[in-house]
Amino acid sequence: MIKKNAAVNYGSVLKIGAFTVRIETSVSSVTEGIALLYAGYRRLSDKDFADFFVRIYSPPGIRRFWRKQVHFAFDQYRPFKPLPYSQALPFFEWGLNWCISGYAHQYLIIHAAVVEKHGQALILPGEPGSGKSTLCAALVNSGWRLLSDELTLYERSSGLIVPVPRPVSLKNESIDLIHSTFSDALFSPTVHDTTKGSVALMKPPEESVKRMMDKALPAVVVFPKYQPDKKLSLTPFNKAEAFMKLAELSFNYPVLGAEGFESLYELVEQCKTFNFVYAGDFEKAMDCFEQLILEIK
Amino acid sequence: MDNQFDYQVVSFLPELLVYHSGSGMTHLLKGDLAQIFQIFLQQPSKTFRSDEIEKRVDSHQDLSVLLNMLQRKDMLIQKLD
């Protein structure tokens, strides 16, 4: 339970795609991070219904002075152990991922980046280290619309992908790589020594934020694999195996049961599926995806 | 299989089946395994005889292994041999 006297000096209700999120925090890195990264998002009134009520706060007591920590709370529940104070902003993002993936079961949720161009959504599922967020950051800085860098939400009733455009989480070498390649991109300060290494959050492009309610037609699923010693290749991947990989990468496929199976089948059936190996050459990768999406269109 | 055994199957290619059981497990069946399972889909039964299956599959190699695999995946309930 949250202590009633936990200090709160910031409160905001943000519209983030399909969700409304109430945020309360006393941590300056989070307030500054939200001001920077969520600058163009619609603010709602305190009276509006919020899907998720999250708090990031520093616990009272000795921890305020010695190895300061932060808690993440969802409603009155703390699902995680506290993290070092310096990690408050990524903690907020990770916590919000957890809220959506754990509770938004009206969608089939896949651990995948998803971007859109020419009305066609390109889904990039991948385990950590596959390079999906790096590719996603490169794509959205090259004219693609960000739907999500982490959670692909498939809505069965419409057969469309529901956007939830939030900051792109980049790690380690990817931070400098994207920063140096796309000098206009805005980043939060880098946080070091997290469980994922160094982490920085990239602000979503303005256009993606403006169009956060525009759903997109799923068209292609590409499983990326970053391999620095390999040549770029895009090869068809059979749909049955793609189905199995997507099921593994889904957060709520087992929760949805038969509905999950049918949703995933419909998603895979309407997409072309590929494996993609790349060595970090964004220009070639962008050309490849552009050509692919135009062919499909 | 009767109605008490809930399952869903989709096939993107003839030799590849994706099977989802009422228990929530999903399996990918390839090649011979998919071919054998197709027989059960065409003539649903919770029981089977190996010799009857042998007559209908191309490859008899490792048939018992394949049947055991299906049993382990809870796709076949009872072997009558």
mmCIF file of C-alpha atoms in Angstrom:
data_model
loop_
_atom_site.group_PDB
_atom_site.id
_atom_site.type_symbol
_atom_site.label_atom_id
_atom_site.label_comp_id
_atom_site.label_asym_id
_atom_site.label_seq_id
_atom_site.Cartn_x
_atom_site.Cartn_y
_atom_site.Cartn_z
ATOM 1 C CA MET A 1 0.000 0.000 0.000
ATOM 2 C CA ILE A 2 1.079 3.561 -0.650
ATOM 3 C CA LYS A 3 1.753 5.688 2.385
ATOM 4 C CA LYS A 4 -0.799 8.452 2.511
ATOM 5 C CA ASN A 5 1.868 11.039 3.198
ATOM 6 C CA ALA A 6 3.924 10.207 0.072
ATOM 7 C CA ALA A 7 4.649 13.627 -1.401
ATOM 8 C CA VAL A 8 3.082 14.440 -4.752
ATOM 9 C CA ASN A 9 3.857 17.675 -6.515
ATOM 10 C CA TYR A 10 2.778 16.823 -10.055
ATOM 11 C CA GLY A 11 -0.410 15.421 -11.421
ATOM 12 C CA SER A 12 -1.575 15.040 -14.969
ATOM 13 C CA VAL A 13 -4.073 13.033 -16.967
ATOM 14 C CA LEU A 14 -2.735 12.185 -20.418
ATOM 15 C CA LYS A 15 -4.461 10.745 -23.448
ATOM 16 C CA ILE A 16 -2.050 8.182 -24.900
ATOM 17 C CA GLY A 17 -3.672 6.505 -27.880
ATOM 18 C CA ALA A 18 -6.517 4.312 -26.701
ATOM 19 C CA PHE A 19 -5.700 4.874 -23.036
ATOM 20 C CA THR A 20 -6.069 7.594 -20.473
ATOM 21 C CA VAL A 21 -3.331 7.627 -17.880
ATOM 22 C CA ARG A 22 -3.361 9.558 -14.641
ATOM 23 C CA ILE A 23 0.174 10.240 -13.447
ATOM 24 C CA GLU A 24 1.182 11.500 -10.062
ATOM 25 C CA THR A 25 4.759 11.954 -9.045
ATOM 26 C CA SER A 26 7.090 13.802 -6.762
ATOM 27 C CA VAL A 27 10.197 12.930 -8.776
ATOM 28 C CA SER A 28 11.697 15.748 -10.833
ATOM 29 C CA SER A 29 13.257 13.492 -13.510
ATOM 30 C CA VAL A 30 9.771 12.123 -14.242
ATOM 31 C CA THR A 31 8.055 15.527 -14.373
ATOM 32 C CA GLU A 32 10.813 16.884 -16.618
ATOM 33 C CA GLY A 33 10.800 13.737 -18.730
ATOM 34 C CA ILE A 34 7.028 13.884 -19.205
ATOM 35 C CA ALA A 35 7.211 17.594 -20.045
ATOM 36 C CA LEU A 36 9.759 16.817 -22.769
ATOM 37 C CA LEU A 37 8.566 13.478 -24.127
ATOM 38 C CA TYR A 38 4.803 13.943 -23.838
ATOM 39 C CA ALA A 39 4.737 17.626 -24.811
ATOM 40 C CA GLY A 40 2.200 17.265 -27.639
ATOM 41 C CA TYR A 41 -0.192 14.888 -25.878
ATOM 42 C CA ARG A 42 -3.677 15.971 -24.915
ATOM 43 C CA ARG A 43 -4.121 16.774 -21.224
ATOM 44 C CA LEU A 44 -7.474 15.821 -19.765
ATOM 45 C CA SER A 45 -9.247 17.038 -16.695
ATOM 46 C CA ASP A 46 -8.731 15.445 -13.298
ATOM 47 C CA LYS A 47 -12.376 14.449 -13.425
ATOM 48 C CA ASP A 48 -11.951 12.337 -16.574
ATOM 49 C CA PHE A 49 -11.926 8.587 -16.200
ATOM 50 C CA ALA A 50 -8.426 7.143 -16.262
ATOM 51 C CA ASP A 51 -7.689 3.603 -17.437
ATOM 52 C CA PHE A 52 -4.502 3.565 -15.412
ATOM 53 C CA PHE A 53 -3.638 5.556 -12.318
ATOM 54 C CA VAL A 54 0.109 5.404 -11.770
ATOM 55 C CA ARG A 55 2.339 7.012 -9.177
ATOM 56 C CA ILE A 56 6.079 7.334 -9.068
ATOM 57 C CA TYR A 57 7.285 8.419 -5.699
ATOM 58 C CA SER A 58 10.155 8.281 -3.323
ATOM 59 C CA PRO A 59 9.337 6.391 -0.136
ATOM 60 C CA PRO A 60 9.616 8.209 3.168
ATOM 61 C CA GLY A 61 12.161 7.235 5.806
ATOM 62 C CA ILE A 62 15.876 6.612 5.685
ATOM 63 C CA ARG A 63 15.785 5.854 1.946
ATOM 64 C CA ARG A 64 15.257 9.550 1.301
ATOM 65 C CA PHE A 65 18.860 10.123 2.357
ATOM 66 C CA TRP A 66 20.714 6.866 1.727
ATOM 67 C CA ARG A 67 20.632 5.153 -1.678
ATOM 68 C CA LYS A 68 17.449 6.960 -2.599
ATOM 69 C CA GLN A 69 14.806 4.855 -4.313
ATOM 70 C CA VAL A 70 11.530 5.193 -6.202
ATOM 71 C CA HIS A 71 8.360 3.137 -6.144
ATOM 72 C CA PHE A 72 5.952 2.541 -9.021
ATOM 73 C CA ALA A 73 2.341 2.151 -7.969
ATOM 74 C CA PHE A 74 -0.654 1.168 -10.073
ATOM 75 C CA ASP A 75 -3.837 2.194 -8.263
ATOM 76 C CA GLN A 76 -2.917 1.273 -4.706
ATOM 77 C CA TYR A 77 -0.767 -1.665 -5.744
ATOM 78 C CA ARG A 78 3.025 -1.814 -6.072
ATOM 79 C CA PRO A 79 3.836 -4.584 -8.547
ATOM 80 C CA PHE A 80 7.616 -4.076 -8.465
ATOM 81 C CA LYS A 81 10.399 -3.713 -5.987
ATOM 82 C CA PRO A 82 11.731 -0.156 -5.779
ATOM 83 C CA LEU A 83 14.496 0.963 -8.148
ATOM 84 C CA PRO A 84 17.301 3.489 -7.692
ATOM 85 C CA TYR A 85 16.021 7.064 -7.809
ATOM 86 C CA SER A 86 17.961 7.834 -10.988
ATOM 87 C CA GLN A 87 15.896 5.222 -12.881
ATOM 88 C CA ALA A 88 12.529 6.843 -12.148
ATOM 89 C CA LEU A 89 11.713 7.889 -15.731
ATOM 90 C CA PRO A 90 12.396 4.519 -17.418
ATOM 91 C CA PHE A 91 10.645 2.913 -14.427
ATOM 92 C CA PHE A 92 7.529 4.920 -15.276
ATOM 93 C CA GLU A 93 7.664 3.699 -18.899
ATOM 94 C CA TRP A 94 8.310 0.070 -17.922
ATOM 95 C CA GLY A 95 5.521 0.242 -15.373
ATOM 96 C CA LEU A 96 3.083 1.636 -17.915
ATOM 97 C CA ASN A 97 4.028 -1.182 -20.307
ATOM 98 C CA TRP A 98 3.197 -3.593 -17.519
ATOM 99 C CA CYS A 99 -0.194 -1.951 -16.904
ATOM 100 C CA ILE A 100 -1.202 -2.135 -20.556
ATOM 101 C CA SER A 101 0.122 -5.628 -21.231
ATOM 102 C CA GLY A 102 -1.426 -6.957 -18.039
ATOM 103 C CA TYR A 103 -4.849 -5.370 -18.259
ATOM 104 C CA ALA A 104 -5.805 -4.339 -21.805
ATOM 105 C CA HIS A 105 -7.185 -7.738 -22.735
ATOM 106 C CA GLN A 106 -9.670 -6.246 -25.171
ATOM 107 C CA TYR A 107 -6.674 -6.467 -27.532
ATOM 108 C CA LEU A 108 -4.293 -9.204 -28.511
ATOM 109 C CA ILE A 109 -1.003 -7.721 -27.294
ATOM 110 C CA ILE A 110 2.272 -8.697 -28.911
ATOM 111 C CA HIS A 111 5.746 -7.683 -27.819
ATOM 112 C CA ALA A 112 6.528 -5.844 -31.026
ATOM 113 C CA ALA A 113 7.243 -2.428 -32.441
ATOM 114 C CA VAL A 114 4.734 -1.283 -35.029
ATOM 115 C CA VAL A 115 4.956 1.544 -37.546
ATOM 116 C CA GLU A 116 2.776 2.650 -40.461
ATOM 117 C CA LYS A 117 3.227 4.111 -43.923
ATOM 118 C CA HIS A 118 0.815 4.415 -46.855
ATOM 119 C CA GLY A 119 -1.906 3.094 -44.561
ATOM 120 C CA GLN A 120 -0.077 -0.219 -44.027
ATOM 121 C CA ALA A 121 1.255 -1.308 -40.649
ATOM 122 C CA LEU A 122 4.642 -2.982 -40.382
ATOM 123 C CA ILE A 123 4.960 -5.119 -37.253
ATOM 124 C CA LEU A 124 8.448 -5.783 -35.879
ATOM 125 C CA PRO A 125 8.273 -8.437 -33.160
ATOM 126 C CA GLY A 126 11.395 -9.371 -31.348
ATOM 127 C CA GLU A 127 13.134 -10.506 -28.237
ATOM 128 C CA PRO A 128 15.320 -7.957 -26.447
ATOM 129 C CA GLY A 129 18.501 -7.516 -28.470
ATOM 130 C CA SER A 130 16.872 -8.230 -31.828
ATOM 131 C CA GLY A 131 17.137 -4.555 -32.722
ATOM 132 C CA LYS A 132 13.426 -3.853 -33.044
ATOM 133 C CA SER A 133 13.483 -0.589 -31.080
ATOM 134 C CA THR A 134 16.545 0.647 -32.979
ATOM 135 C CA LEU A 135 14.885 -0.136 -36.296
ATOM 136 C CA CYS A 136 11.663 1.412 -35.066
ATOM 137 C CA ALA A 137 13.489 4.623 -34.069
ATOM 138 C CA ALA A 138 15.183 4.750 -37.473
ATOM 139 C CA LEU A 139 11.862 4.193 -39.270
ATOM 140 C CA VAL A 140 9.925 6.858 -37.376
ATOM 141 C CA ASN A 141 12.728 9.343 -38.033
ATOM 142 C CA SER A 142 12.435 8.513 -41.735
ATOM 143 C CA GLY A 143 8.792 9.285 -42.327
ATOM 144 C CA TRP A 144 7.021 6.268 -40.858
ATOM 145 C CA ARG A 145 4.330 6.800 -38.237
ATOM 146 C CA LEU A 146 4.967 5.383 -34.781
ATOM 147 C CA LEU A 147 2.147 3.235 -33.437
ATOM 148 C CA SER A 148 4.250 1.703 -30.658
ATOM 149 C CA ASP A 149 7.829 0.662 -30.073
ATOM 150 C CA GLU A 150 6.923 -2.057 -27.578
ATOM 151 C CA LEU A 151 3.265 -3.139 -27.615
ATOM 152 C CA THR A 152 1.361 -4.073 -30.747
ATOM 153 C CA LEU A 153 -2.364 -4.005 -29.967
ATOM 154 C CA TYR A 154 -4.526 -5.967 -32.391
ATOM 155 C CA GLU A 155 -8.241 -5.203 -32.214
ATOM 156 C CA ARG A 156 -10.175 -8.189 -33.468
ATOM 157 C CA SER A 157 -13.488 -6.403 -33.983
ATOM 158 C CA SER A 158 -11.974 -4.010 -36.526
ATOM 159 C CA GLY A 159 -9.040 -6.120 -37.703
ATOM 160 C CA LEU A 160 -6.803 -3.078 -37.119
ATOM 161 C CA ILE A 161 -3.770 -2.143 -35.052
ATOM 162 C CA VAL A 162 -4.545 0.346 -32.293
ATOM 163 C CA PRO A 163 -1.819 2.958 -31.760
ATOM 164 C CA VAL A 164 -0.307 3.690 -28.399
ATOM 165 C CA PRO A 165 2.545 5.992 -29.423
ATOM 166 C CA ARG A 166 4.923 6.528 -26.542
ATOM 167 C CA PRO A 167 8.621 7.354 -26.273
ATOM 168 C CA VAL A 168 10.928 4.845 -27.967
ATOM 169 C CA SER A 169 13.167 3.139 -25.449
ATOM 170 C CA LEU A 170 16.727 2.845 -26.736
ATOM 171 C CA LYS A 171 19.525 0.989 -25.054
ATOM 172 C CA ASN A 172 23.307 1.088 -24.961
ATOM 173 C CA GLU A 173 24.963 1.558 -28.392
ATOM 174 C CA SER A 174 21.612 2.283 -30.054
ATOM 175 C CA ILE A 175 21.344 5.592 -28.203
ATOM 176 C CA ASP A 176 24.432 7.149 -29.817
ATOM 177 C CA LEU A 177 23.708 5.445 -33.126
ATOM 178 C CA ILE A 178 20.227 6.980 -33.452
ATOM 179 C CA HIS A 179 21.364 10.282 -31.952
ATOM 180 C CA SER A 180 24.201 10.653 -34.455
ATOM 181 C CA THR A 181 22.152 9.472 -37.444
ATOM 182 C CA PHE A 182 19.057 11.570 -36.711
ATOM 183 C CA SER A 183 20.279 14.773 -35.113
ATOM 184 C CA ASP A 184 16.756 16.254 -34.844
ATOM 185 C CA ALA A 185 15.529 13.482 -32.559
ATOM 186 C CA LEU A 186 14.893 14.544 -28.957
ATOM 187 C CA PHE A 187 16.038 12.325 -26.108
ATOM 188 C CA SER A 188 15.631 12.165 -22.371
ATOM 189 C CA PRO A 189 18.883 12.119 -20.385
ATOM 190 C CA THR A 190 20.529 8.678 -20.526
ATOM 191 C CA VAL A 191 20.075 6.588 -17.405
ATOM 192 C CA HIS A 192 22.944 4.203 -16.721
ATOM 193 C CA ASP A 193 23.252 0.926 -14.802
ATOM 194 C CA THR A 194 19.674 -0.252 -15.225
ATOM 195 C CA THR A 195 18.965 -3.972 -15.596
ATOM 196 C CA LYS A 196 18.897 -3.304 -19.358
ATOM 197 C CA GLY A 197 22.136 -1.293 -19.344
ATOM 198 C CA SER A 198 22.013 2.368 -20.340
ATOM 199 C CA VAL A 199 18.576 3.580 -21.382
ATOM 200 C CA ALA A 200 17.347 6.753 -23.093
ATOM 201 C CA LEU A 201 13.852 7.593 -24.300
ATOM 202 C CA MET A 202 13.292 9.181 -27.693
ATOM 203 C CA LYS A 203 10.376 11.564 -28.156
ATOM 204 C CA PRO A 204 7.822 10.312 -30.698
ATOM 205 C CA PRO A 205 7.504 12.427 -33.859
ATOM 206 C CA GLU A 206 4.796 15.111 -33.724
ATOM 207 C CA GLU A 207 2.815 13.550 -36.566
ATOM 208 C CA SER A 208 2.584 10.217 -34.725
ATOM 209 C CA VAL A 209 1.228 11.986 -31.648
ATOM 210 C CA LYS A 210 -1.288 13.992 -33.677
ATOM 211 C CA ARG A 211 -2.583 10.806 -35.306
ATOM 212 C CA MET A 212 -2.616 8.694 -32.158
ATOM 213 C CA MET A 213 -6.266 7.732 -32.672
ATOM 214 C CA ASP A 214 -5.823 6.567 -36.285
ATOM 215 C CA LYS A 215 -5.785 2.792 -36.384
ATOM 216 C CA ALA A 216 -3.818 1.013 -39.096
ATOM 217 C CA LEU A 217 -4.269 -2.049 -41.235
ATOM 218 C CA PRO A 218 -1.779 -4.809 -40.401
ATOM 219 C CA ALA A 219 0.089 -5.673 -43.592
ATOM 220 C CA VAL A 220 3.533 -7.092 -42.835
ATOM 221 C CA VAL A 221 5.199 -8.911 -39.966
ATOM 222 C CA VAL A 222 8.985 -8.742 -40.083
ATOM 223 C CA PHE A 223 11.093 -10.564 -37.498
ATOM 224 C CA PRO A 224 14.283 -8.499 -37.270
ATOM 225 C CA LYS A 225 17.640 -9.848 -36.237
ATOM 226 C CA TYR A 226 20.617 -7.562 -35.787
ATOM 227 C CA GLN A 227 23.751 -9.380 -36.961
ATOM 228 C CA PRO A 228 26.703 -7.037 -37.521
ATOM 229 C CA ASP A 229 28.649 -9.569 -39.596
ATOM 230 C CA LYS A 230 25.799 -10.471 -41.965
ATOM 231 C CA LYS A 231 24.487 -8.928 -45.164
ATOM 232 C CA LEU A 232 21.029 -7.408 -45.191
ATOM 233 C CA SER A 233 18.403 -9.960 -46.164
ATOM 234 C CA LEU A 234 14.622 -10.139 -46.201
ATOM 235 C CA THR A 235 13.311 -13.667 -46.661
ATOM 236 C CA PRO A 236 9.748 -15.009 -46.577
ATOM 237 C CA PHE A 237 8.900 -16.830 -43.367
ATOM 238 C CA ASN A 238 6.119 -19.407 -43.366
ATOM 239 C CA LYS A 239 2.987 -18.261 -41.599
ATOM 240 C CA ALA A 240 2.616 -21.290 -39.359
ATOM 241 C CA GLU A 241 6.008 -20.702 -37.757
ATOM 242 C CA ALA A 242 5.364 -16.971 -37.661
ATOM 243 C CA PHE A 243 2.125 -17.751 -35.813
ATOM 244 C CA MET A 244 4.035 -19.759 -33.205
ATOM 245 C CA LYS A 245 6.644 -17.039 -32.715
ATOM 246 C CA LEU A 246 3.979 -14.367 -32.340
ATOM 247 C CA ALA A 247 2.115 -16.538 -29.829
ATOM 248 C CA GLU A 248 5.327 -16.819 -27.805
ATOM 249 C CA LEU A 249 5.868 -13.079 -27.983
ATOM 250 C CA SER A 250 2.307 -12.232 -27.028
ATOM 251 C CA PHE A 251 1.682 -10.986 -23.518
ATOM 252 C CA ASN A 252 -1.888 -12.196 -23.312
ATOM 253 C CA TYR A 253 -2.332 -14.955 -25.909
ATOM 254 C CA PRO A 254 -2.788 -17.634 -23.201
ATOM 255 C CA VAL A 255 -5.137 -15.380 -21.244
ATOM 256 C CA LEU A 256 -7.440 -14.936 -24.227
ATOM 257 C CA GLY A 257 -7.761 -18.680 -24.931
ATOM 258 C CA ALA A 258 -9.754 -19.487 -28.064
ATOM 259 C CA GLU A 259 -10.254 -15.762 -28.718
ATOM 260 C CA GLY A 260 -6.464 -15.324 -28.711
ATOM 261 C CA PHE A 261 -5.992 -18.152 -31.175
ATOM 262 C CA GLU A 262 -8.606 -16.762 -33.537
ATOM 263 C CA SER A 263 -7.272 -13.203 -33.235
ATOM 264 C CA LEU A 264 -3.738 -14.302 -33.966
ATOM 265 C CA TYR A 265 -4.878 -16.424 -36.886
ATOM 266 C CA GLU A 266 -6.724 -13.458 -38.394
ATOM 267 C CA LEU A 267 -3.726 -11.197 -37.881
ATOM 268 C CA VAL A 268 -1.259 -13.635 -39.456
ATOM 269 C CA GLU A 269 -3.648 -14.480 -42.274
ATOM 270 C CA GLN A 270 -3.881 -10.857 -43.404
ATOM 271 C CA CYS A 271 -0.129 -10.182 -43.197
ATOM 272 C CA LYS A 272 2.888 -11.185 -45.216
ATOM 273 C CA THR A 273 5.582 -12.609 -42.956
ATOM 274 C CA PHE A 274 9.364 -12.275 -43.265
ATOM 275 C CA ASN A 275 12.655 -12.746 -41.485
ATOM 276 C CA PHE A 276 14.963 -9.754 -41.693
ATOM 277 C CA VAL A 277 18.680 -9.736 -40.988
ATOM 278 C CA TYR A 278 20.488 -6.410 -40.884
ATOM 279 C CA ALA A 279 23.856 -5.104 -39.803
ATOM 280 C CA GLY A 280 22.819 -1.588 -38.804
ATOM 281 C CA ASP A 281 22.691 -0.024 -42.265
ATOM 282 C CA PHE A 282 19.546 2.059 -41.837
ATOM 283 C CA GLU A 283 19.502 3.450 -45.367
ATOM 284 C CA LYS A 284 19.354 0.001 -46.943
ATOM 285 C CA ALA A 285 16.843 -1.180 -44.364
ATOM 286 C CA MET A 286 14.580 1.814 -45.026
ATOM 287 C CA ASP A 287 14.748 1.217 -48.798
ATOM 288 C CA CYS A 288 13.905 -2.428 -48.265
ATOM 289 C CA PHE A 289 10.839 -1.668 -46.113
ATOM 290 C CA GLU A 290 9.673 1.145 -48.376
ATOM 291 C CA GLN A 291 9.770 -1.177 -51.386
ATOM 292 C CA LEU A 292 8.059 -3.951 -49.450
ATOM 293 C CA ILE A 293 5.180 -1.783 -48.268
ATOM 294 C CA LEU A 294 4.668 -0.303 -51.739
ATOM 295 C CA GLU A 295 4.542 -3.778 -53.277
ATOM 296 C CA ILE A 296 1.945 -4.852 -50.753
ATOM 297 C CA LYS A 297 -0.080 -1.684 -51.256
ATOM 298 C CA MET B 1 -12.803 -36.395 -31.291
ATOM 299 C CA ASP B 2 -16.082 -35.586 -29.706
ATOM 300 C CA ASN B 3 -17.390 -32.312 -28.466
ATOM 301 C CA GLN B 4 -15.833 -32.794 -25.071
ATOM 302 C CA PHE B 5 -12.420 -32.329 -26.600
ATOM 303 C CA ASP B 6 -12.268 -28.689 -27.650
ATOM 304 C CA TYR B 7 -9.650 -27.798 -30.178
ATOM 305 C CA GLN B 8 -8.943 -25.424 -33.040
ATOM 306 C CA VAL B 9 -6.720 -26.087 -36.007
ATOM 307 C CA VAL B 10 -5.507 -23.848 -38.787
ATOM 308 C CA SER B 11 -3.387 -24.766 -41.740
ATOM 309 C CA PHE B 12 -1.359 -22.172 -43.621
ATOM 310 C CA LEU B 13 0.338 -24.877 -45.680
ATOM 311 C CA PRO B 14 -0.738 -28.539 -46.078
ATOM 312 C CA GLU B 15 2.348 -29.788 -44.252
ATOM 313 C CA LEU B 16 2.072 -27.295 -41.414
ATOM 314 C CA LEU B 17 -0.752 -27.267 -38.898
ATOM 315 C CA VAL B 18 -1.182 -25.026 -35.923
ATOM 316 C CA TYR B 19 -3.216 -26.717 -33.236
ATOM 317 C CA HIS B 20 -4.743 -25.082 -30.188
ATOM 318 C CA SER B 21 -6.250 -27.283 -27.511
ATOM 319 C CA GLY B 22 -8.890 -26.536 -24.967
ATOM 320 C CA SER B 23 -6.153 -26.626 -22.344
ATOM 321 C CA GLY B 24 -4.646 -23.487 -23.865
ATOM 322 C CA MET B 25 -1.577 -25.113 -25.394
ATOM 323 C CA THR B 26 -0.636 -24.340 -28.978
ATOM 324 C CA HIS B 27 1.506 -26.650 -31.073
ATOM 325 C CA LEU B 28 2.976 -26.538 -34.532
ATOM 326 C CA LEU B 29 2.740 -29.863 -36.337
ATOM 327 C CA LYS B 30 5.046 -30.451 -39.276
ATOM 328 C CA GLY B 31 5.365 -33.083 -41.979
ATOM 329 C CA ASP B 32 4.369 -36.612 -40.951
ATOM 330 C CA LEU B 33 2.986 -35.427 -37.650
ATOM 331 C CA ALA B 34 0.677 -33.020 -39.459
ATOM 332 C CA GLN B 35 -0.318 -35.745 -41.915
ATOM 333 C CA ILE B 36 -1.247 -38.150 -39.136
ATOM 334 C CA PHE B 37 -3.172 -35.530 -37.280
ATOM 335 C CA GLN B 38 -5.119 -34.711 -40.449
ATOM 336 C CA ILE B 39 -6.498 -38.261 -40.307
ATOM 337 C CA PHE B 40 -7.942 -37.581 -36.890
ATOM 338 C CA LEU B 41 -9.363 -34.309 -38.095
ATOM 339 C CA GLN B 42 -11.100 -36.021 -41.004
ATOM 340 C CA GLN B 43 -12.429 -38.866 -38.872
ATOM 341 C CA PRO B 44 -12.659 -37.506 -35.369
ATOM 342 C CA SER B 45 -12.075 -40.158 -32.764
ATOM 343 C CA LYS B 46 -10.630 -40.144 -29.341
ATOM 344 C CA THR B 47 -9.103 -43.557 -29.950
ATOM 345 C CA PHE B 48 -6.904 -45.053 -32.634
ATOM 346 C CA ARG B 49 -5.155 -48.222 -33.765
ATOM 347 C CA SER B 50 -1.610 -47.976 -35.059
ATOM 348 C CA ASP B 51 -2.187 -50.531 -37.819
ATOM 349 C CA GLU B 52 -5.086 -48.492 -39.196
ATOM 350 C CA ILE B 53 -2.968 -45.367 -39.215
ATOM 351 C CA GLU B 54 -0.109 -47.194 -40.933
ATOM 352 C CA LYS B 55 -2.322 -47.946 -43.901
ATOM 353 C CA ARG B 56 -2.983 -44.268 -44.444
ATOM 354 C CA VAL B 57 0.341 -42.512 -43.994
ATOM 355 C CA ASP B 58 3.175 -42.296 -46.516
ATOM 356 C CA SER B 59 6.003 -42.736 -44.083
ATOM 357 C CA HIS B 60 5.821 -45.507 -41.511
ATOM 358 C CA GLN B 61 9.144 -44.625 -40.030
ATOM 359 C CA ASP B 62 8.921 -43.570 -36.438
ATOM 360 C CA LEU B 63 5.142 -43.893 -36.504
ATOM 361 C CA SER B 64 4.995 -44.942 -32.887
ATOM 362 C CA VAL B 65 7.195 -42.006 -31.957
ATOM 363 C CA LEU B 66 4.882 -39.655 -33.829
ATOM 364 C CA LEU B 67 1.794 -41.134 -32.239
ATOM 365 C CA ASN B 68 3.385 -40.847 -28.829
ATOM 366 C CA MET B 69 4.185 -37.219 -29.575
ATOM 367 C CA LEU B 70 0.547 -36.563 -30.370
ATOM 368 C CA GLN B 71 -0.455 -38.317 -27.169
ATOM 369 C CA ARG B 72 1.997 -36.225 -25.160
ATOM 370 C CA LYS B 73 0.444 -33.121 -26.659
ATOM 371 C CA ASP B 74 -2.962 -34.421 -25.522
ATOM 372 C CA MET B 75 -4.111 -34.630 -29.112
ATOM 373 C CA LEU B 76 -4.809 -38.356 -28.942
ATOM 374 C CA ILE B 77 -6.416 -39.779 -25.891
ATOM 375 C CA GLN B 78 -6.155 -43.515 -26.034
ATOM 376 C CA LYS B 79 -4.208 -46.077 -27.991
ATOM 377 C CA LEU B 80 -6.052 -49.375 -28.560
ATOM 378 C CA ASP B 81 -3.241 -51.702 -29.706
#
